[in-house]
Amino acid sequence: MNNIGVLMTCPMSEYLENQLENRFSLFKLWNHSSPKPDFLKTHSSSIKAVVGNTKIGADANMIDSLPNMEIVASYSVGLDKIDLGKCKEKGIKVTNTPDVLTDDVADLGIGLALAVLRKMCVCDRFVRSGNWINGDFGLASKFSGKSVGIVGLGRIGSAIAKRAEAFNCSISYHSRSKKPNTNYKYYSNIVDLAADCQILFVACALTEETHHIVNRKVIDALGPKGILINIGRGAHVDEPELVSALLEGRLGGAGLDVYENEPNVPEQLFSLENIVLVPHVGSDTEETSKAMADLVISNLEAHFKGMPLLTPVL
Amino acid sequence: MNNIGVLMTCPMSEYLENQLENRFSLFKLWNHSSPKPDFLKTHSSSIKAVVGNTKIGADANMIDSLPNMEIVASYSVGLDKIDLGKCKEKGIKVTNTPDVLTDDVADLGIGLALAVLRKMCVCDRFVRSGNWINGDFGLASKFSGKSVGIVGLGRIGSAIAKRAEAFNCSISYHSRSKKPNTNYKYYSNIVDLAADCQILFVACALTEETHHIVNRKVIDALGPKGILINIGRGAHVDEPELVSALLEGRLGGAGLDVYENEPNVPEQLFSLENIVLVPHVGSDTEETSKAMADLVISNLEAHFKGNLGLKRVYIWNVV
């Protein structure tokens, strides 16, 4: 398969790059984007697969530039950077990496909630500053037993719920429709969910409907003692509203893995102690990045051997 | 009961101070320790109760100085700062604050493990430094599914196990004896436990037997990919050995809430990124500190009113 062209859209995993180079004719978009912006036109006919991620996927322009494209194998579970409509129209297959990253993302969500409520990073800074000899740290807020609300009860949302239950948290959720086979309390209205819970986790897919699903009303409903944990997409949250709510004390705290304009993060947040900020590392562990890469490779190999895809979206 | 003298050993909770002041004649040891070190002798005959904590409890000297002492009500679950033998000898009752703080301490243990493995505090510093625009952070280590070892399967150890199971962790433990009614794997030897697990939680009581229970052998068995989480007492761990293991990379990482000489923490640790350091905050939440204070008050009131139902430590059977 060494003559099959595969386009990787940006650096995402050295291991994956190596694996792709061993098997295919690999083109790295970031090596070619200047000074020749028409790289795609030069090599386009040989490229049959695109490997994208949460930064650069496969938009309409790219799809139009690659006439022989057969498959997009995304190194992510999220599909918001892929023009699914166009793929469907052109019969281009799409695969992603569900399941293998579910645990990591849920772990990070719970970790962020614990870190925010128990002020763990503030504590760590306090100890390293040497200030403990001048007096005790003070009191934080208990995590166990708090009411948890989850937006999106898919794989990741369910994994968050399972973990939170072990901390004696009550679980409620909002999604497009009520899920069968669950005892968690369903809220058809996200504002009501936010009003009734103390910690709100964003764990749904990013679509046109869920853009800014966490808006001013939801933030106000969560309130000055409420905590927002976003392990979804930055665009799920109206970021300027979130920032002003935090600065004005109208929201109790936040744990954020995603932002509207990554890698840029609003600087006004940097001095706040009631938040924890991490740089879109939801699935960034050694174990999971390898598992994701292996799944991308397996999907590509299956496709080019005419076998069933492992994790098809389209 | 306003004429009953109660001695508080050090600042621990303003709420508790207020509650004690409303009910008793409260003496605050830290207001009197100098220039009159014999404060205790002056007021000693009126003091019938001592409220201590993990910093200053009731040692032999104090007990000897307070001839009318009837009860020690500790604002803690740990009893290592109380001379239990002397209390038993003199018929002094001892109460502590079990259960109300179990969840908080277990939460912190799991939080520390997540923070160490996922490098959360390092990530937070990275974002706040503005460095993300220069490149991605890199990879951390997965928590879910790792093998967990727990030293001490009491209330707190069991609460840690329950939480870790929800992350698909396998659970093993070491304690003085095998616990009935549990499916977790028992190790009579802590070195073997450390060799077989990836994350080791210290959650037992501090006694003469458990002093430095985590020593060089245990640390070596845990190894360069192993993580130590100490939410017990600093004295459970041979701290110099821990520090050199971390500096030399012989131990993968650590999450520490307690240290041998609080509030002093070995400065060589401050530059390490594979550790998370917190200042003995295991039960320091608004909710739990109030619940602990209420329990101290309830025990004191029960004692002085002669009621039953104290959350008592049966000192001839130390739990």
GROMACS .gro file of C-alpha atoms in nm, chain A residues 11 55 100 103-108 110-112 114-115 118 120-121 123-130 132-133 136-144 146 162-163 165-168 257 259 262-265 269-273 275-289, chain B residues 11 55 100 103-108 110-112 114-115 118 120-121 123-130 132-133 136-144 146 162-163 165-168 257 259 262-265 269-273 275-289:
model
  138
   11PRO     CA    1   0.132   1.721   1.388
   55LYS     CA    2  -0.745   2.127   1.499
  100VAL     CA    3  -1.054   0.420   2.339
  103ASP     CA    4  -1.199   0.684   3.013
  104ASP     CA    5  -0.931   0.949   2.977
  105VAL     CA    6  -1.176   1.227   2.902
  106ALA     CA    7  -1.406   1.124   3.188
  107ASP     CA    8  -1.105   1.099   3.422
  108LEU     CA    9  -1.000   1.450   3.330
  110ILE     CA   10  -1.365   1.434   3.738
  111GLY     CA   11  -1.008   1.545   3.802
  112LEU     CA   12  -1.094   1.902   3.704
  114LEU     CA   13  -1.188   1.776   4.226
  115ALA     CA   14  -0.909   2.021   4.150
  118ARG     CA   15  -1.053   2.129   4.658
  120MET     CA   16  -0.561   2.155   4.450
  121CYS     CA   17  -0.349   2.359   4.211
  123CYS     CA   18  -0.261   2.440   4.727
  124ASP     CA   19   0.030   2.307   4.523
  125ARG     CA   20   0.142   2.663   4.443
  126PHE     CA   21   0.101   2.755   4.811
  127VAL     CA   22   0.326   2.474   4.929
  128ARG     CA   23   0.591   2.540   4.664
  129SER     CA   24   0.594   2.910   4.754
  130GLY     CA   25   0.707   2.821   5.106
  132TRP     CA   26   0.280   2.725   5.467
  133ILE     CA   27   0.512   2.824   5.749
  136ASP     CA   28  -0.259   2.730   5.719
  137PHE     CA   29  -0.416   2.730   5.376
  138GLY     CA   30  -0.782   2.764   5.464
  139LEU     CA   31  -1.098   2.581   5.362
  140ALA     CA   32  -1.209   2.452   5.025
  141SER     CA   33  -1.533   2.289   4.913
  142LYS     CA   34  -1.639   1.925   4.936
  143PHE     CA   35  -1.684   1.723   4.616
  144SER     CA   36  -1.856   1.406   4.744
  146LYS     CA   37  -2.270   1.728   4.535
  162LYS     CA   38  -2.040   0.624   3.671
  163ARG     CA   39  -1.740   0.787   3.838
  165GLU     CA   40  -2.180   0.806   4.153
  166ALA     CA   41  -1.889   0.647   4.342
  167PHE     CA   42  -1.850   0.984   4.513
  168ASN     CA   43  -2.218   0.971   4.618
  257ASP     CA   44  -0.994   2.176   2.885
  259TYR     CA   45  -1.155   2.715   2.455
  262GLU     CA   46  -0.722   2.747   2.104
  263PRO     CA   47  -0.437   2.777   2.182
  264ASN     CA   48  -0.540   3.126   2.294
  265VAL     CA   49  -0.695   3.146   2.640
  269LEU     CA   50  -0.859   3.418   3.369
  270PHE     CA   51  -0.493   3.371   3.461
  271SER     CA   52  -0.513   3.536   3.801
  272LEU     CA   53  -0.825   3.354   3.920
  273GLU     CA   54  -0.792   3.088   4.190
  275ILE     CA   55  -1.054   2.784   3.806
  276VAL     CA   56  -0.829   2.514   3.662
  277LEU     CA   57  -0.707   2.553   3.304
  278VAL     CA   58  -0.561   2.267   3.099
  279PRO     CA   59  -0.461   2.276   2.730
  280HIS     CA   60  -0.701   2.037   2.549
  281VAL     CA   61  -0.540   1.727   2.695
  282GLY     CA   62  -0.858   1.522   2.737
  283SER     CA   63  -0.716   1.216   2.564
  284ASP     CA   64  -0.348   1.305   2.581
  285THR     CA   65  -0.201   1.008   2.763
  286GLU     CA   66   0.067   0.772   2.635
  287GLU     CA   67  -0.174   0.481   2.651
  288THR     CA   68  -0.465   0.646   2.476
  289SER     CA   69  -0.274   0.829   2.206
  325PRO     CA   70  -0.613   2.744   6.626
  369LYS     CA   71  -0.076   1.939   6.539
  414VAL     CA   72  -1.764   1.287   5.882
  417ASP     CA   73  -1.532   1.127   5.201
  418ASP     CA   74  -1.315   1.439   5.195
  419VAL     CA   75  -0.994   1.249   5.263
  420ALA     CA   76  -1.078   0.982   5.004
  421ASP     CA   77  -1.171   1.253   4.752
  422LEU     CA   78  -0.836   1.421   4.804
  424ILE     CA   79  -0.819   1.024   4.427
  425GLY     CA   80  -0.777   1.388   4.329
  426LEU     CA   81  -0.403   1.369   4.401
  428LEU     CA   82  -0.550   1.212   3.900
  429ALA     CA   83  -0.350   1.532   3.933
  432ARG     CA   84  -0.259   1.364   3.428
  434MET     CA   85  -0.299   1.870   3.597
  435CYS     CA   86  -0.117   2.131   3.802
  437CYS     CA   87  -0.090   2.185   3.276
  438ASP     CA   88  -0.255   2.468   3.467
  439ARG     CA   89   0.082   2.643   3.509
  440PHE     CA   90   0.152   2.585   3.138
  441VAL     CA   91  -0.170   2.752   3.028
  442ARG     CA   92  -0.131   3.046   3.266
  443SER     CA   93   0.226   3.101   3.144
  444GLY     CA   94   0.094   3.167   2.794
  446TRP     CA   95   0.047   2.700   2.475
  447ILE     CA   96   0.082   2.919   2.169
  450ASP     CA   97   0.123   2.149   2.265
  451PHE     CA   98   0.175   2.024   2.617
  452GLY     CA   99   0.264   1.659   2.555
  453LEU     CA  100   0.142   1.331   2.695
  454ALA     CA  101   0.060   1.230   3.049
  455SER     CA  102  -0.037   0.894   3.199
  456LYS     CA  103  -0.379   0.731   3.216
  457PHE     CA  104  -0.546   0.680   3.554
  458SER     CA  105  -0.838   0.451   3.467
  460LYS     CA  106  -0.438   0.113   3.677
  476LYS     CA  107  -1.496   0.236   4.615
  477ARG     CA  108  -1.402   0.541   4.411
  479GLU     CA  109  -1.332   0.085   4.129
  480ALA     CA  110  -1.550   0.330   3.935
  481PHE     CA  111  -1.236   0.408   3.732
  482ASN     CA  112  -1.197   0.033   3.656
  571ASP     CA  113  -0.090   1.584   5.181
  573TYR     CA  114   0.500   1.549   5.574
  576GLU     CA  115   0.483   2.012   5.889
  577PRO     CA  116   0.458   2.287   5.786
  578ASN     CA  117   0.812   2.233   5.653
  579VAL     CA  118   0.831   2.056   5.318
  583LEU     CA  119   1.071   1.875   4.582
  584PHE     CA  120   0.957   2.219   4.469
  585SER     CA  121   1.097   2.196   4.118
  586LEU     CA  122   0.964   1.848   4.039
  587GLU     CA  123   0.677   1.815   3.793
  589ILE     CA  124   0.448   1.543   4.219
  590VAL     CA  125   0.157   1.733   4.368
  591LEU     CA  126   0.200   1.891   4.712
  592VAL     CA  127  -0.090   2.005   4.929
  593PRO     CA  128  -0.071   2.137   5.290
  594HIS     CA  129  -0.252   1.878   5.507
  595VAL     CA  130  -0.594   1.973   5.378
  596GLY     CA  131  -0.746   1.624   5.377
  597SER     CA  132  -1.055   1.729   5.566
  598ASP     CA  133  -1.033   2.103   5.515
  599THR     CA  134  -1.362   2.184   5.348
  600GLU     CA  135  -1.629   2.419   5.475
  601GLU     CA  136  -1.876   2.134   5.502
  602THR     CA  137  -1.652   1.890   5.685
  603SER     CA  138  -1.483   2.132   5.922
   0.00000   0.00000   0.00000
